[in-house]
PDB file of C-alpha atoms in Angstrom:
ATOM      1  CA  UNK A   1      73.139  11.389 -50.868  1.00 34.00           C
ATOM      2  CA  UNK A   2      75.707   9.468 -52.931  1.00 34.00           C
ATOM      3  CA  UNK A   3      79.279  10.473 -52.072  1.00 39.00           C
ATOM      4  CA  UNK A   4      80.857  10.165 -55.467  1.00 41.00           C
ATOM      5  CA  UNK A   5      80.885  12.097 -58.701  1.00 41.00           C
ATOM      6  CA  UNK A   6      82.029   9.073 -60.623  1.00 43.00           C
ATOM      7  CA  UNK A   7      80.023   6.547 -58.654  1.00 43.00           C
ATOM      8  CA  UNK A   8      81.198   3.309 -57.079  1.00 45.00           C
ATOM      9  CA  UNK A   9      83.250   2.610 -53.988  1.00 46.00           C
ATOM     10  CA  UNK A  10      86.696   2.845 -55.575  1.00 54.00           C
ATOM     11  CA  UNK A  11      86.257   6.527 -56.299  1.00 49.00           C
ATOM     12  CA  UNK A  12      85.547   7.375 -52.671  1.00 53.00           C
ATOM     13  CA  UNK A  13      88.843   5.710 -51.695  1.00 53.00           C
ATOM     14  CA  UNK A  14      90.612   8.897 -52.759  1.00 54.00           C
ATOM     15  CA  UNK A  15      88.836  10.702 -49.946  1.00 48.00           C
ATOM     16  CA  UNK A  16      89.147   7.955 -47.371  1.00 50.00           C
ATOM     17  CA  UNK A  17      91.622   7.875 -44.502  1.00 44.00           C
ATOM     18  CA  UNK A  18      93.516   5.002 -46.144  1.00 47.00           C
ATOM     19  CA  UNK A  19      94.310   7.078 -49.218  1.00 50.00           C
ATOM     20  CA  UNK A  20      94.981  10.153 -47.129  1.00 51.00           C
ATOM     21  CA  UNK A  21      97.508   8.293 -44.995  1.00 52.00           C
ATOM     22  CA  UNK A  22      99.107   6.393 -47.876  1.00 56.00           C
ATOM     23  CA  UNK A  23     102.699   7.319 -48.625  1.00 62.00           C
ATOM     24  CA  UNK A  24     102.854   5.257 -51.813  1.00 76.00           C
ATOM     25  CA  UNK A  25     102.565   6.916 -55.253  1.00 79.00           C
ATOM     26  CA  UNK A  26     102.267   3.422 -56.720  1.00 80.00           C
ATOM     27  CA  UNK A  27      99.141   2.696 -54.695  1.00 82.00           C
ATOM     28  CA  UNK A  28      97.518   5.967 -55.721  1.00 85.00           C
ATOM     29  CA  UNK A  29      98.391   5.477 -59.391  1.00 88.00           C
ATOM     30  CA  UNK A  30      97.089   1.896 -59.387  1.00 87.00           C
ATOM     31  CA  UNK A  31      93.836   3.182 -57.940  1.00 88.00           C
ATOM     32  CA  UNK A  32      93.615   5.884 -60.602  1.00 90.00           C
ATOM     33  CA  UNK A  33      94.089   3.264 -63.325  1.00 92.00           C
ATOM     34  CA  UNK A  34      91.468   1.033 -61.736  1.00 90.00           C
ATOM     35  CA  UNK A  35      88.909   3.843 -61.587  1.00 90.00           C
ATOM     36  CA  UNK A  36      89.594   5.108 -65.117  1.00 92.00           C
ATOM     37  CA  UNK A  37      89.457   1.542 -66.472  1.00 92.00           C
ATOM     38  CA  UNK A  38      85.853   1.399 -65.285  1.00 89.00           C
ATOM     39  CA  UNK A  39      85.224   4.302 -67.664  1.00 90.00           C
ATOM     40  CA  UNK A  40      86.900   2.483 -70.568  1.00 91.00           C
ATOM     41  CA  UNK A  41      90.289   4.208 -70.252  1.00 93.00           C
ATOM     42  CA  UNK A  42      92.843   1.722 -68.919  1.00 93.00           C
ATOM     43  CA  UNK A  43      95.975   3.489 -70.212  1.00 93.00           C
ATOM     44  CA  UNK A  44      97.051   6.415 -68.023  1.00 93.00           C
ATOM     45  CA  UNK A  45     100.018   8.769 -67.822  1.00 89.00           C
ATOM     46  CA  UNK A  46     100.671  11.475 -65.243  1.00 87.00           C
ATOM     47  CA  UNK A  47     103.177  14.145 -66.208  1.00 77.00           C
ATOM     48  CA  UNK A  48     104.535  17.419 -64.843  1.00 67.00           C
ATOM     49  CA  UNK A  49     106.628  20.393 -65.812  1.00 50.00           C
ATOM     50  CA  UNK A  50     110.184  20.127 -64.563  1.00 43.00           C
ATOM     51  CA  UNK A  51     110.052  23.766 -63.519  1.00 44.00           C
ATOM     52  CA  UNK A  52     107.631  26.686 -63.433  1.00 42.00           C
ATOM     53  CA  UNK A  53     108.666  28.230 -66.743  1.00 41.00           C
ATOM     54  CA  UNK A  54     105.666  28.379 -69.125  1.00 40.00           C
ATOM     55  CA  UNK A  55     107.853  27.649 -72.145  1.00 39.00           C
ATOM     56  CA  UNK A  56     108.728  24.182 -70.900  1.00 43.00           C
ATOM     57  CA  UNK A  57     106.740  21.155 -71.979  1.00 44.00           C
ATOM     58  CA  UNK A  58     105.509  18.507 -69.540  1.00 44.00           C
ATOM     59  CA  UNK A  59     107.696  15.436 -69.195  1.00 46.00           C
ATOM     60  CA  UNK A  60     106.294  12.102 -68.068  1.00 45.00           C
ATOM     61  CA  UNK A  61     107.396  11.210 -64.577  1.00 45.00           C
ATOM     62  CA  UNK A  62     109.158   7.856 -63.945  1.00 43.00           C
ATOM     63  CA  UNK A  63     107.292   5.249 -65.989  1.00 43.00           C
ATOM     64  CA  UNK A  64     107.315   2.630 -63.248  1.00 45.00           C
ATOM     65  CA  UNK A  65     105.217   4.919 -61.068  1.00 59.00           C
ATOM     66  CA  UNK A  66     102.957   7.112 -63.181  1.00 81.00           C
ATOM     67  CA  UNK A  67     102.723   5.719 -66.716  1.00 86.00           C
ATOM     68  CA  UNK A  68     101.264   2.434 -67.916  1.00 89.00           C
ATOM     69  CA  UNK A  69     101.261   3.197 -71.646  1.00 89.00           C
ATOM     70  CA  UNK A  70     102.634   0.338 -73.814  1.00 87.00           C
ATOM     71  CA  UNK A  71     106.386   0.057 -73.294  1.00 83.00           C
ATOM     72  CA  UNK A  72     107.134   0.035 -77.038  1.00 86.00           C
ATOM     73  CA  UNK A  73     105.279   3.316 -77.441  1.00 87.00           C
ATOM     74  CA  UNK A  74     107.073   4.900 -74.480  1.00 83.00           C
ATOM     75  CA  UNK A  75     110.419   3.906 -75.974  1.00 81.00           C
ATOM     76  CA  UNK A  76     109.551   5.328 -79.388  1.00 85.00           C
ATOM     77  CA  UNK A  77     108.173   8.483 -77.769  1.00 83.00           C
ATOM     78  CA  UNK A  78     111.439   9.030 -75.881  1.00 78.00           C
ATOM     79  CA  UNK A  79     113.770   8.084 -78.751  1.00 81.00           C
ATOM     80  CA  UNK A  80     112.052  10.401 -81.232  1.00 84.00           C
ATOM     81  CA  UNK A  81     111.586  13.192 -78.683  1.00 82.00           C
ATOM     82  CA  UNK A  82     107.894  13.388 -79.391  1.00 84.00           C
ATOM     83  CA  UNK A  83     107.340  15.511 -76.301  1.00 77.00           C
ATOM     84  CA  UNK A  84     108.569  18.440 -78.420  1.00 78.00           C
ATOM     85  CA  UNK A  85     105.696  18.078 -80.910  1.00 82.00           C
ATOM     86  CA  UNK A  86     103.045  16.148 -79.010  1.00 82.00           C
ATOM     87  CA  UNK A  87      99.803  18.186 -79.184  1.00 79.00           C
ATOM     88  CA  UNK A  88      98.502  16.354 -76.118  1.00 75.00           C
ATOM     89  CA  UNK A  89     101.000  18.193 -73.915  1.00 68.00           C
ATOM     90  CA  UNK A  90     101.105  21.441 -75.848  1.00 62.00           C
ATOM     91  CA  UNK A  91     101.125  24.212 -73.282  1.00 49.00           C
ATOM     92  CA  UNK A  92      98.741  26.622 -74.993  1.00 46.00           C
ATOM     93  CA  UNK A  93      96.172  23.828 -75.354  1.00 48.00           C
ATOM     94  CA  UNK A  94      96.608  22.713 -71.773  1.00 46.00           C
ATOM     95  CA  UNK A  95      95.914  26.103 -70.276  1.00 45.00           C
ATOM     96  CA  UNK A  96      92.803  26.419 -72.423  1.00 45.00           C
ATOM     97  CA  UNK A  97      91.038  23.293 -71.196  1.00 55.00           C
ATOM     98  CA  UNK A  98      90.757  19.552 -71.578  1.00 60.00           C
ATOM     99  CA  UNK A  99      92.313  18.125 -74.744  1.00 62.00           C
ATOM    100  CA  UNK A 100      90.579  15.293 -76.608  1.00 64.00           C
ATOM    101  CA  UNK A 101      93.002  14.126 -79.278  1.00 58.00           C
ATOM    102  CA  UNK A 102      90.617  11.733 -80.987  1.00 50.00           C
ATOM    103  CA  UNK A 103      88.085  14.496 -81.662  1.00 47.00           C
ATOM    104  CA  UNK A 104      90.497  17.252 -82.678  1.00 52.00           C
ATOM    105  CA  UNK A 105      90.259  18.336 -86.309  1.00 54.00           C
ATOM    106  CA  UNK A 106      93.521  17.426 -88.010  1.00 59.00           C
ATOM    107  CA  UNK A 107      93.545  20.649 -90.017  1.00 62.00           C
ATOM    108  CA  UNK A 108      94.252  22.379 -86.696  1.00 71.00           C
ATOM    109  CA  UNK A 109      97.451  20.381 -86.222  1.00 78.00           C
ATOM    110  CA  UNK A 110     100.909  20.447 -87.730  1.00 83.00           C
ATOM    111  CA  UNK A 111     102.069  17.382 -89.759  1.00 87.00           C
ATOM    112  CA  UNK A 112     104.354  16.266 -86.922  1.00 85.00           C
ATOM    113  CA  UNK A 113     101.510  16.498 -84.425  1.00 85.00           C
ATOM    114  CA  UNK A 114      99.251  14.426 -86.674  1.00 86.00           C
ATOM    115  CA  UNK A 115     102.012  11.811 -86.937  1.00 89.00           C
ATOM    116  CA  UNK A 116     102.298  11.540 -83.160  1.00 87.00           C
ATOM    117  CA  UNK A 117      98.545  11.018 -82.761  1.00 86.00           C
ATOM    118  CA  UNK A 118      98.361   8.487 -85.593  1.00 88.00           C
ATOM    119  CA  UNK A 119     101.282   6.482 -84.232  1.00 90.00           C
ATOM    120  CA  UNK A 120      99.738   6.552 -80.770  1.00 88.00           C
ATOM    121  CA  UNK A 121      96.547   5.047 -82.205  1.00 88.00           C
ATOM    122  CA  UNK A 122      98.591   2.345 -83.910  1.00 90.00           C
ATOM    123  CA  UNK A 123     100.169   1.596 -80.528  1.00 89.00           C
ATOM    124  CA  UNK A 124      96.710   1.024 -79.040  1.00 88.00           C
ATOM    125  CA  UNK A 125      95.950   4.493 -77.670  1.00 88.00           C
ATOM    126  CA  UNK A 126      92.878   4.985 -79.851  1.00 86.00           C
ATOM    127  CA  UNK A 127      90.924   7.615 -77.922  1.00 86.00           C
ATOM    128  CA  UNK A 128      92.350  10.047 -75.435  1.00 85.00           C
ATOM    129  CA  UNK A 129      91.535  12.726 -72.896  1.00 87.00           C
ATOM    130  CA  UNK A 130      94.191  14.924 -71.317  1.00 86.00           C
ATOM    131  CA  UNK A 131      93.348  17.032 -68.263  1.00 86.00           C
ATOM    132  CA  UNK A 132      95.530  20.059 -67.397  1.00 83.00           C
ATOM    133  CA  UNK A 133      96.240  20.405 -63.687  1.00 81.00           C
ATOM    134  CA  UNK A 134      97.669  23.502 -62.063  1.00 72.00           C
ATOM    135  CA  UNK A 135      99.777  23.327 -58.942  1.00 63.00           C
ATOM    136  CA  UNK A 136     101.963  25.507 -56.710  1.00 56.00           C
ATOM    137  CA  UNK A 137     104.516  27.932 -58.139  1.00 50.00           C
ATOM    138  CA  UNK A 138     102.917  28.025 -61.571  1.00 52.00           C
ATOM    139  CA  UNK A 139     103.519  24.349 -62.246  1.00 64.00           C
ATOM    140  CA  UNK A 140     101.456  22.598 -64.881  1.00 72.00           C
ATOM    141  CA  UNK A 141     100.742  18.874 -64.695  1.00 79.00           C
ATOM    142  CA  UNK A 142      98.640  16.674 -66.952  1.00 83.00           C
ATOM    143  CA  UNK A 143      96.866  13.359 -66.657  1.00 88.00           C
ATOM    144  CA  UNK A 144      96.362  11.609 -70.000  1.00 89.00           C
ATOM    145  CA  UNK A 145      93.745   8.883 -70.233  1.00 93.00           C
ATOM    146  CA  UNK A 146      93.708   6.611 -73.287  1.00 91.00           C
ATOM    147  CA  UNK A 147      91.465   3.783 -74.422  1.00 91.00           C
ATOM    148  CA  UNK A 148      92.229   0.671 -76.430  1.00 89.00           C
ATOM    149  CA  UNK A 149      88.617   0.455 -77.603  1.00 89.00           C
ATOM    150  CA  UNK A 150      87.190   1.907 -80.823  1.00 85.00           C
ATOM    151  CA  UNK A 151      83.705   2.550 -79.458  1.00 85.00           C
ATOM    152  CA  UNK A 152      84.586   4.604 -76.383  1.00 85.00           C
ATOM    153  CA  UNK A 153      83.142   8.123 -76.399  1.00 83.00           C
ATOM    154  CA  UNK A 154      85.520  10.479 -74.519  1.00 82.00           C
ATOM    155  CA  UNK A 155      82.930  13.242 -74.399  1.00 83.00           C
ATOM    156  CA  UNK A 156      80.538  11.118 -72.338  1.00 84.00           C
ATOM    157  CA  UNK A 157      83.279  10.313 -69.802  1.00 85.00           C
ATOM    158  CA  UNK A 158      84.812  13.765 -69.669  1.00 85.00           C
ATOM    159  CA  UNK A 159      83.408  15.016 -66.368  1.00 84.00           C
ATOM    160  CA  UNK A 160      84.296  11.822 -64.519  1.00 86.00           C
ATOM    161  CA  UNK A 161      87.816  11.621 -65.914  1.00 89.00           C
ATOM    162  CA  UNK A 162      88.343  15.290 -65.114  1.00 87.00           C
ATOM    163  CA  UNK A 163      87.265  14.713 -61.519  1.00 87.00           C
ATOM    164  CA  UNK A 164      89.467  11.618 -61.228  1.00 89.00           C
ATOM    165  CA  UNK A 165      92.473  13.549 -62.531  1.00 89.00           C
ATOM    166  CA  UNK A 166      92.060  16.352 -59.999  1.00 86.00           C
ATOM    167  CA  UNK A 167      91.562  13.942 -57.096  1.00 85.00           C
ATOM    168  CA  UNK A 168      94.685  11.986 -58.031  1.00 87.00           C
ATOM    169  CA  UNK A 169      96.758  15.127 -58.611  1.00 85.00           C
ATOM    170  CA  UNK A 170      95.868  16.578 -55.244  1.00 81.00           C
ATOM    171  CA  UNK A 171      96.584  13.278 -53.474  1.00 81.00           C
ATOM    172  CA  UNK A 172      99.861  12.758 -55.333  1.00 82.00           C
ATOM    173  CA  UNK A 173     101.232  16.233 -54.614  1.00 76.00           C
ATOM    174  CA  UNK A 174     100.644  15.677 -50.908  1.00 74.00           C
ATOM    175  CA  UNK A 175     102.939  12.656 -50.848  1.00 73.00           C
ATOM    176  CA  UNK A 176     105.406  13.672 -53.581  1.00 64.00           C
ATOM    177  CA  UNK A 177     109.050  13.943 -52.445  1.00 52.00           C
ATOM    178  CA  UNK A 178     109.163  17.661 -53.202  1.00 48.00           C
ATOM    179  CA  UNK A 179     107.827  19.836 -50.440  1.00 38.00           C
ATOM    180  CA  UNK A 180     106.617  22.336 -53.050  1.00 39.00           C
ATOM    181  CA  UNK A 181     103.616  20.162 -53.805  1.00 40.00           C
ATOM    182  CA  UNK A 182     102.505  19.989 -50.184  1.00 42.00           C
ATOM    183  CA  UNK A 183      99.974  22.391 -48.855  1.00 43.00           C
ATOM    184  CA  UNK A 184      98.871  22.368 -45.255  1.00 41.00           C
ATOM    185  CA  UNK A 185      96.140  24.960 -45.284  1.00 47.00           C
ATOM    186  CA  UNK A 186      93.829  25.471 -42.347  1.00 60.00           C
ATOM    187  CA  UNK A 187      90.560  26.297 -44.048  1.00 74.00           C
ATOM    188  CA  UNK A 188      87.135  26.672 -42.502  1.00 81.00           C
ATOM    189  CA  UNK A 189      84.232  26.410 -44.918  1.00 87.00           C
ATOM    190  CA  UNK A 190      80.807  27.725 -43.959  1.00 87.00           C
ATOM    191  CA  UNK A 191      77.885  25.307 -43.860  1.00 89.00           C
ATOM    192  CA  UNK A 192      76.430  26.926 -46.986  1.00 91.00           C
ATOM    193  CA  UNK A 193      79.746  26.552 -48.801  1.00 91.00           C
ATOM    194  CA  UNK A 194      79.861  22.891 -47.819  1.00 91.00           C
ATOM    195  CA  UNK A 195      76.269  22.362 -48.962  1.00 92.00           C
ATOM    196  CA  UNK A 196      76.995  23.924 -52.337  1.00 93.00           C
ATOM    197  CA  UNK A 197      80.114  21.818 -52.838  1.00 92.00           C
ATOM    198  CA  UNK A 198      78.242  18.636 -51.928  1.00 89.00           C
ATOM    199  CA  UNK A 199      75.745  19.370 -54.684  1.00 92.00           C
ATOM    200  CA  UNK A 200      78.567  20.196 -57.099  1.00 89.00           C
ATOM    201  CA  UNK A 201      79.772  16.683 -56.286  1.00 84.00           C
ATOM    202  CA  UNK A 202      76.418  15.448 -57.560  1.00 84.00           C
ATOM    203  CA  UNK A 203      76.896  17.329 -60.841  1.00 84.00           C
ATOM    204  CA  UNK A 204      74.376  20.083 -60.118  1.00 89.00           C
ATOM    205  CA  UNK A 205      74.565  23.514 -61.751  1.00 91.00           C
ATOM    206  CA  UNK A 206      74.402  26.763 -59.792  1.00 92.00           C
ATOM    207  CA  UNK A 207      70.767  27.167 -60.771  1.00 94.00           C
ATOM    208  CA  UNK A 208      69.916  23.658 -59.580  1.00 94.00           C
ATOM    209  CA  UNK A 209      71.818  24.198 -56.329  1.00 94.00           C
ATOM    210  CA  UNK A 210      69.851  27.397 -55.774  1.00 93.00           C
ATOM    211  CA  UNK A 211      66.558  25.570 -56.229  1.00 94.00           C
ATOM    212  CA  UNK A 212      67.583  22.761 -53.874  1.00 93.00           C
ATOM    213  CA  UNK A 213      68.849  25.118 -51.162  1.00 93.00           C
ATOM    214  CA  UNK A 214      66.069  27.660 -51.791  1.00 92.00           C
ATOM    215  CA  UNK A 215      68.458  30.494 -52.581  1.00 91.00           C
ATOM    216  CA  UNK A 216      69.113  32.438 -55.752  1.00 92.00           C
ATOM    217  CA  UNK A 217      71.551  31.265 -58.403  1.00 92.00           C
ATOM    218  CA  UNK A 218      73.728  34.291 -57.608  1.00 91.00           C
ATOM    219  CA  UNK A 219      73.820  33.288 -53.949  1.00 91.00           C
ATOM    220  CA  UNK A 220      74.891  29.761 -54.867  1.00 92.00           C
ATOM    221  CA  UNK A 221      77.660  31.205 -57.046  1.00 91.00           C
ATOM    222  CA  UNK A 222      78.690  33.508 -54.206  1.00 91.00           C
ATOM    223  CA  UNK A 223      79.210  30.603 -51.806  1.00 91.00           C
ATOM    224  CA  UNK A 224      81.048  28.515 -54.407  1.00 93.00           C
ATOM    225  CA  UNK A 225      83.367  31.395 -55.273  1.00 89.00           C
ATOM    226  CA  UNK A 226      84.113  31.895 -51.585  1.00 88.00           C
ATOM    227  CA  UNK A 227      85.018  28.229 -51.233  1.00 90.00           C
ATOM    228  CA  UNK A 228      87.238  28.406 -54.313  1.00 89.00           C
ATOM    229  CA  UNK A 229      88.977  31.481 -52.927  1.00 86.00           C
ATOM    230  CA  UNK A 230      89.584  29.857 -49.538  1.00 85.00           C
ATOM    231  CA  UNK A 231      91.024  26.711 -51.120  1.00 85.00           C
ATOM    232  CA  UNK A 232      93.026  28.701 -53.687  1.00 81.00           C
ATOM    233  CA  UNK A 233      91.494  26.992 -56.716  1.00 83.00           C
ATOM    234  CA  UNK A 234      90.168  28.272 -60.015  1.00 83.00           C
ATOM    235  CA  UNK A 235      87.608  25.579 -60.816  1.00 84.00           C
ATOM    236  CA  UNK A 236      84.769  23.897 -58.973  1.00 86.00           C
ATOM    237  CA  UNK A 237      86.189  20.446 -59.650  1.00 83.00           C
ATOM    238  CA  UNK A 238      89.564  21.325 -58.145  1.00 82.00           C
ATOM    239  CA  UNK A 239      87.869  23.015 -55.207  1.00 86.00           C
ATOM    240  CA  UNK A 240      85.774  19.903 -54.581  1.00 84.00           C
ATOM    241  CA  UNK A 241      88.863  17.682 -54.696  1.00 80.00           C
ATOM    242  CA  UNK A 242      90.747  19.842 -52.199  1.00 80.00           C
ATOM    243  CA  UNK A 243      87.730  19.976 -49.882  1.00 83.00           C
ATOM    244  CA  UNK A 244      87.193  16.196 -49.910  1.00 78.00           C
ATOM    245  CA  UNK A 245      90.781  15.181 -49.216  1.00 69.00           C
ATOM    246  CA  UNK A 246      91.155  16.729 -45.713  1.00 68.00           C
ATOM    247  CA  UNK A 247      87.535  15.962 -44.870  1.00 72.00           C
ATOM    248  CA  UNK A 248      86.220  19.515 -45.110  1.00 78.00           C
ATOM    249  CA  UNK A 249      82.975  18.180 -46.555  1.00 78.00           C
TER     250      UNK A 249
END
């Protein structure tokens, strides 16, 4: 069975012992950029809330480590305080799901939000996908992927970028300076839970997993929900990422 949602050897590096033992955020971020570039999204930014208050907006972490957006755009973004009106990091959107700025109807946005997106496109960030990531203590983080190409279809790359974002986020929080992001859980998954997660890794639905394992769809969901509960996650993708990192599957 292939061992990667996204395919290729670079993706599996996130789950390898080298990545697990790495203490370098730069190495992890460079790997994220390399993997997302294979999907047509070479511009990446990882951001986090500065505290757990839901009214706060995400701020990009130090640019030298977790942002490779064009420097001129980063400077303009900071000078004009675009984080206050940027729809890409708007909290109510982030908690609702993945944000795809290039496909969002502009009549749903305020004039200032439209300006931010248009100026980002002029800076070379033509298509974008932003993945909300939830961490300890109610923190919200985001990974924004952007493409310089006109013909990239974010929708077709969504599942892979989402999986990449969760893998990076989980790896980064383990080596971040703050101890809040570290989680040393001792979790034991059942063989059925592991089997179900391995097929989730292959992109299979609960119904398909049930057929493969010769159980009902409800039984497949039962095992997946148990795994999510044990790993304290609220999505299959996040659960898969947290299971792969310590070698649970």
